[in-house]
Coordinates of C-alpha atoms in Angstrom, one line a residue:
M1 CA -39.1 2.8 -5.5
N2 CA -38.0 5.5 -8.0
A3 CA -34.4 6.0 -9.2
R4 CA -33.6 8.7 -6.6
Q5 CA -34.8 6.5 -3.7
A6 CA -32.8 3.6 -5.1
Y7 CA -29.7 5.7 -5.3
A8 CA -30.2 7.0 -1.7
A9 CA -30.7 3.5 -0.4
E10 CA -27.5 2.3 -2.2
Q11 CA -25.6 5.2 -0.6
R12 CA -26.8 4.3 2.8
R13 CA -25.7 0.7 2.3
R14 CA -22.3 1.8 1.3
R15 CA -22.0 4.0 4.3
I16 CA -23.0 1.1 6.5
R17 CA -20.4 -1.1 4.9
L18 CA -17.7 1.5 5.5
S19 CA -18.8 1.9 9.2
F20 CA -18.8 -1.9 9.6
L21 CA -15.2 -2.2 8.1
L22 CA -14.0 0.6 10.4
L23 CA -15.5 -1.2 13.4
I24 CA -14.0 -4.5 12.4
T25 CA -10.6 -2.9 12.0
F26 CA -10.8 -1.2 15.4
L27 CA -11.9 -4.4 17.1
L28 CA -9.2 -6.5 15.5
S29 CA -6.5 -3.9 16.3
T30 CA -7.5 -4.0 19.9
L31 CA -7.6 -7.8 19.9
F32 CA -4.2 -8.2 18.1
L33 CA -2.6 -5.8 20.6
F34 CA -2.9 -8.6 23.1
A35 CA -1.6 -11.4 20.8
G36 CA 2.0 -12.4 20.9
R37 CA 4.5 -14.8 22.4
Y38 CA 5.1 -13.1 25.8
P39 CA 4.6 -14.2 28.6
K40 CA 3.6 -17.2 26.5
A41 CA 2.3 -17.9 23.1
G42 CA -1.3 -16.8 22.6
F43 CA -3.1 -13.9 24.1
T44 CA -2.1 -11.7 27.1
F45 CA -4.7 -11.8 29.7
P46 CA -5.7 -8.9 32.0
S47 CA -4.0 -10.7 35.0
N48 CA -0.6 -10.2 33.2
L49 CA -1.0 -6.4 32.9
A50 CA 0.5 -6.0 36.3
D51 CA 3.9 -7.1 34.8
P52 CA 5.9 -4.0 33.8
M53 CA 7.5 -6.0 31.0
V54 CA 4.0 -6.8 29.5
N55 CA 3.1 -3.1 29.6
T56 CA 6.3 -2.1 27.9
I57 CA 5.8 -4.7 25.2
L58 CA 2.2 -3.6 24.6
L59 CA 2.9 0.1 24.5
Q60 CA 6.4 0.3 23.0
I61 CA 6.5 -2.7 20.6
R62 CA 3.0 -4.0 19.7
L63 CA 1.1 -0.7 19.6
P64 CA 3.4 1.2 17.3
R65 CA 3.7 -1.9 15.1
I66 CA -0.1 -2.2 14.8
L67 CA -0.4 1.5 14.0
L68 CA 2.4 1.3 11.4
A69 CA 0.6 -1.7 9.8
L70 CA -2.6 0.3 9.6
L71 CA -0.9 3.4 8.2
A72 CA 1.2 1.4 5.7
G73 CA -1.7 -0.6 4.5
A74 CA -3.9 2.4 3.9
M75 CA -1.1 4.2 2.0
L76 CA -0.2 1.2 -0.2
S77 CA -3.8 0.6 -1.0
A78 CA -4.6 4.2 -1.7
S79 CA -1.6 4.4 -4.1
G80 CA -2.6 1.2 -5.8
F81 CA -6.2 2.4 -6.3
T82 CA -4.9 5.7 -7.7
F83 CA -2.6 4.0 -10.1
Q84 CA -5.3 1.6 -11.3
M85 CA -7.7 4.4 -11.9
L86 CA -5.3 6.7 -13.6
F87 CA -4.1 4.0 -16.0
S88 CA -7.5 2.4 -16.4
N89 CA -5.8 -0.9 -15.7
P90 CA -6.7 -3.1 -12.8
L91 CA -3.4 -4.9 -12.9
V92 CA -1.1 -2.0 -11.9
E93 CA 0.3 -1.1 -8.5
P94 CA 2.7 1.4 -6.9
G95 CA 5.7 -0.4 -8.3
F96 CA 4.3 -0.1 -11.8
L97 CA 6.6 2.8 -12.9
G98 CA 9.7 1.5 -11.2
V99 CA 9.0 3.1 -7.9
S100 CA 9.4 0.0 -5.8
Q101 CA 12.5 -1.1 -7.7
G102 CA 14.0 2.4 -7.4
S103 CA 13.3 2.5 -3.6
A104 CA 14.9 -0.9 -3.2
F105 CA 18.0 0.2 -5.0
G106 CA 18.3 3.3 -2.9
A107 CA 17.9 1.5 0.4
A108 CA 20.3 -1.3 -0.7
L109 CA 22.9 1.3 -1.7
M110 CA 22.9 3.0 1.7
I111 CA 23.1 -0.4 3.4
V112 CA 26.2 -1.4 1.3
L113 CA 27.8 2.0 1.9
G114 CA 27.8 1.1 5.6
T115 CA 25.5 3.8 6.9
A116 CA 24.1 3.1 10.4
S117 CA 21.4 5.7 10.1
S118 CA 17.9 4.5 9.2
V119 CA 17.0 8.1 8.3
L120 CA 19.6 7.9 5.4
V121 CA 18.1 4.6 4.2
Q122 CA 14.7 6.2 4.2
V123 CA 15.9 9.3 2.4
S124 CA 17.8 7.3 -0.2
A125 CA 14.8 5.0 -0.8
T126 CA 12.5 8.0 -1.2
V127 CA 14.8 9.9 -3.5
F128 CA 15.4 6.9 -5.8
G129 CA 11.7 6.0 -5.8
L130 CA 10.9 9.5 -7.0
G131 CA 13.8 9.4 -9.4
A132 CA 12.3 6.3 -11.0
L133 CA 9.0 8.0 -11.4
L134 CA 10.7 11.1 -13.0
A135 CA 12.8 8.8 -15.3
S136 CA 9.7 6.9 -16.4
Y137 CA 7.9 10.2 -17.1
L138 CA 10.8 11.8 -19.1
L139 CA 11.4 8.6 -21.0
A140 CA 7.8 8.4 -22.0
Q141 CA 8.1 11.8 -23.6
R142 CA 10.9 10.4 -25.8
F143 CA 8.9 7.3 -27.0
R144 CA 7.1 7.5 -30.3
F145 CA 4.9 4.5 -30.0
G146 CA 1.3 4.4 -28.8
G147 CA -0.7 6.9 -26.7
A148 CA 0.5 8.8 -23.6
L149 CA -0.5 6.1 -21.1
L150 CA 1.0 3.3 -23.2
R151 CA 4.3 5.1 -23.5
L152 CA 4.3 5.6 -19.7
V153 CA 3.6 1.9 -19.2
L154 CA 6.5 0.9 -21.5
S155 CA 8.9 3.4 -19.9
G156 CA 8.0 2.1 -16.5
I157 CA 8.9 -1.4 -17.6
A158 CA 12.2 -0.2 -18.9
V159 CA 13.0 1.8 -15.7
S160 CA 12.0 -1.1 -13.5
A161 CA 14.4 -3.4 -15.4
I162 CA 17.3 -0.9 -15.1
F163 CA 16.8 -0.5 -11.3
S164 CA 16.4 -4.3 -10.9
S165 CA 19.7 -4.8 -12.6
A166 CA 21.4 -2.1 -10.6
L167 CA 20.0 -3.7 -7.4
G168 CA 21.5 -7.1 -8.5
V169 CA 24.9 -5.4 -8.9
V170 CA 24.7 -3.9 -5.4
K171 CA 23.8 -7.3 -3.9
L172 CA 26.7 -8.8 -5.8
V173 CA 29.2 -6.5 -4.1
A174 CA 27.5 -6.5 -0.7
E175 CA 29.3 -8.1 2.2
P176 CA 27.7 -11.6 2.4
T177 CA 27.5 -12.1 6.2
K178 CA 25.9 -8.7 7.0
D179 CA 25.0 -6.3 4.2
L180 CA 23.6 -8.9 1.9
Q181 CA 21.4 -10.3 4.7
D182 CA 20.1 -6.8 5.6
I183 CA 19.2 -6.2 2.0
T184 CA 17.5 -9.6 1.7
F185 CA 15.4 -9.0 4.8
W186 CA 14.5 -5.5 3.7
M187 CA 13.3 -6.8 0.4
M188 CA 11.1 -9.4 2.1
G189 CA 9.4 -6.6 4.1
G190 CA 8.8 -6.5 7.8
L191 CA 7.5 -4.4 10.7
W192 CA 9.8 -5.8 13.3
N193 CA 11.7 -2.5 13.7
A194 CA 8.5 -0.5 14.2
S195 CA 8.8 2.2 16.8
W196 CA 7.2 5.5 17.7
N197 CA 10.1 7.4 16.2
Q198 CA 9.7 5.7 12.9
I199 CA 6.0 6.4 12.8
L200 CA 6.5 10.1 13.7
S201 CA 9.2 10.4 11.0
I202 CA 6.8 9.6 8.2
L203 CA 3.4 10.4 9.7
S204 CA 3.0 14.0 8.7
V205 CA 4.0 13.4 5.0
V206 CA 2.1 10.1 4.6
A207 CA -1.0 11.6 6.3
T208 CA -0.8 14.6 4.0
C209 CA -0.5 12.3 0.9
L210 CA -3.6 10.3 2.1
V211 CA -5.6 13.5 2.7
I212 CA -4.7 14.8 -0.8
L213 CA -5.6 11.5 -2.5
F214 CA -8.8 11.3 -0.5
C215 CA -9.9 14.8 -1.5
Y216 CA -9.2 13.9 -5.1
R217 CA -11.1 10.6 -5.0
W218 CA -14.2 11.9 -6.8
K219 CA -12.0 13.0 -9.7
L220 CA -10.5 9.5 -10.2
N221 CA -13.6 8.2 -12.1
L222 CA -13.3 11.1 -14.5
L223 CA -9.5 10.8 -14.9
S224 CA -9.9 7.1 -15.8
L225 CA -11.7 8.2 -18.9
Q226 CA -10.0 9.4 -22.1
E227 CA -8.1 12.7 -21.9
K228 CA -10.5 14.5 -24.2
T229 CA -13.5 13.4 -22.1
S230 CA -11.9 14.4 -18.9
F231 CA -11.0 17.8 -20.3
S232 CA -14.5 18.3 -21.6
V233 CA -15.9 18.2 -18.1
G234 CA -13.6 20.9 -16.8
L235 CA -10.6 18.9 -15.6
N236 CA -7.0 19.4 -16.5
P237 CA -6.2 15.7 -16.9
K238 CA -2.4 16.1 -17.5
R239 CA -1.9 18.3 -14.4
D240 CA -4.1 16.2 -12.2
R241 CA -2.6 12.9 -13.2
V242 CA 1.0 14.2 -12.6
L243 CA -0.1 15.6 -9.2
L244 CA -1.7 12.3 -8.1
L245 CA 1.1 10.2 -9.4
V246 CA 3.7 12.3 -7.5
V247 CA 1.6 12.3 -4.3
A248 CA 1.0 8.5 -4.4
T249 CA 4.7 7.9 -5.2
I250 CA 5.9 10.0 -2.3
G251 CA 3.6 8.2 0.2
T252 CA 4.6 4.8 -1.2
T253 CA 8.4 5.4 -1.1
L254 CA 8.3 6.8 2.4
T255 CA 6.2 3.9 3.6
I256 CA 8.4 1.1 2.1
S257 CA 11.5 2.9 3.2
I258 CA 10.5 1.8 6.7
T259 CA 8.6 -1.4 6.0
G260 CA 10.6 -2.8 3.1
L261 CA 9.1 -4.1 0.0
I262 CA 5.5 -5.3 0.6
G263 CA 3.7 -6.5 -2.5
W264 CA 0.2 -7.2 -3.5
V265 CA -1.5 -4.9 -1.0
G266 CA -1.9 -2.1 -3.6
L267 CA -3.0 -4.7 -6.2
I268 CA -5.5 -6.7 -4.3
T269 CA -7.3 -4.3 -2.0
P270 CA -8.6 -2.0 -4.7
H271 CA -10.2 -5.0 -6.4
L272 CA -11.9 -5.9 -3.1
G273 CA -12.9 -2.3 -2.5
R274 CA -14.6 -2.0 -5.9
K275 CA -16.3 -5.4 -5.4
L276 CA -17.8 -4.2 -2.1
F277 CA -18.6 -0.6 -2.9
G278 CA -19.0 -0.5 -6.7
S279 CA -17.1 1.6 -9.2
D280 CA -17.8 5.0 -7.5
S281 CA -14.5 6.0 -6.1
S282 CA -16.1 8.2 -3.6
Y283 CA -16.8 5.0 -1.6
S284 CA -14.5 2.4 -3.1
F285 CA -11.4 4.5 -2.4
P286 CA -11.9 4.8 1.4
G287 CA -13.2 1.3 1.4
S288 CA -9.9 0.1 -0.3
M289 CA -7.9 2.1 2.3
I290 CA -9.6 0.4 5.2
L291 CA -9.2 -3.0 3.5
G292 CA -5.5 -2.4 3.0
S293 CA -5.0 -1.5 6.7
L294 CA -7.0 -4.6 7.7
F295 CA -5.1 -6.9 5.3
L296 CA -1.7 -5.7 6.4
L297 CA -2.7 -5.9 10.1
V298 CA -3.9 -9.5 9.7
C299 CA -0.8 -10.5 7.8
D300 CA 1.6 -8.9 10.3
T301 CA -0.2 -10.6 13.2
I302 CA 0.0 -14.0 11.6
G303 CA 3.7 -13.4 10.8
R304 CA 4.6 -12.6 14.4
T305 CA 2.5 -15.2 16.2
L306 CA 2.2 -18.3 13.9
L307 CA 5.7 -19.6 14.4
P308 CA 8.5 -19.2 17.0
T309 CA 10.4 -17.3 14.4
E310 CA 8.8 -14.3 12.6
I311 CA 7.6 -14.7 9.0
P312 CA 8.5 -11.6 6.8
I313 CA 5.3 -9.8 6.1
G314 CA 6.1 -9.5 2.4
L315 CA 6.0 -13.2 2.0
L316 CA 2.6 -13.4 3.6
T317 CA 1.1 -10.6 1.6
S318 CA 2.4 -12.2 -1.6
F319 CA 1.0 -15.7 -0.6
L320 CA -2.4 -14.5 0.6
G321 CA -2.7 -11.9 -2.0
A322 CA -2.1 -14.4 -4.8
I323 CA -4.8 -16.7 -3.3
I324 CA -7.3 -13.8 -3.1
F325 CA -6.3 -12.8 -6.7
I326 CA -7.1 -16.3 -8.0
V327 CA -10.4 -16.3 -6.2
I328 CA -11.4 -12.9 -7.6
L329 CA -10.5 -13.9 -11.1
S330 CA -12.4 -17.2 -10.7
L331 CA -15.5 -15.4 -9.5
K332 CA -15.3 -12.9 -12.3
H333 CA -14.9 -15.7 -14.8
Q334 CA -18.0 -17.5 -13.4
E335 CA -20.0 -14.3 -13.5
G336 CA -19.0 -13.8 -17.1
K337 CA -20.1 -17.3 -18.1
A338 CA -23.4 -16.7 -16.3

């Protein structure tokens, strides 16, 4: 088998893996639609579909929740993959430049101000998330230490610390019996408020962000190289990096404005995607998106069915994500020793 045939065979294998992941995601989504605690803990059988309450729960509660899990998982994973490639660092995620911390502060601020509108919470979280990205970028221009990417990393650390401190102040002045509890639950993440209206409120923008990132996926390998190398192959690395960072941030802030803070999805799934599909982002990027959807779907289903009370999804993604992270690093260490 010559090199061209070997390359074609590898491309076929990657397409088969993508198709298999899509099939698994569809099958699990259908299966989990019937998993819950009504009319009793376990799965809803076809004989129960005659109950109008069962149909309402399936179509108005579980289905939008499953779709939101798939959408949010894909967006967080796509953003994490983009950040890791742009910074040539496998340990970064969407909150790397203070985006998550800024969004958390914006949402907490609206909660403390007593707004009853979830739209205002979403808008505030998105605005402050974008503000954190802008602050990190402007602050990086003022730093005089290291290269451009290192300065952006350092500015992101500083901006994250500032917003984390501001969030602490907001929690300190929050009303303990209501506002503080709302902020705490929002920061733990959850899809319990999922509805068709919430999905529709972010669908167009998040879908646009995903399409843009997907169309740029082939450039991510080149943008992960040094700026001079990227420029030599016809790219405008500065413009493309800013565009992709903004798009990924908008998608992330809009997503977590509804779901709350959900960690580790954008960190773990890109690792799994590259492990399954290799370093070529043409395949590892969509693979990571599917894995992100699948990971969040499984975590949410466990959270709402395992115990009589719901487990916040952010706790599960952190717990399972940390375990997967340990396994990945252990396997890499063993491969390195071999």
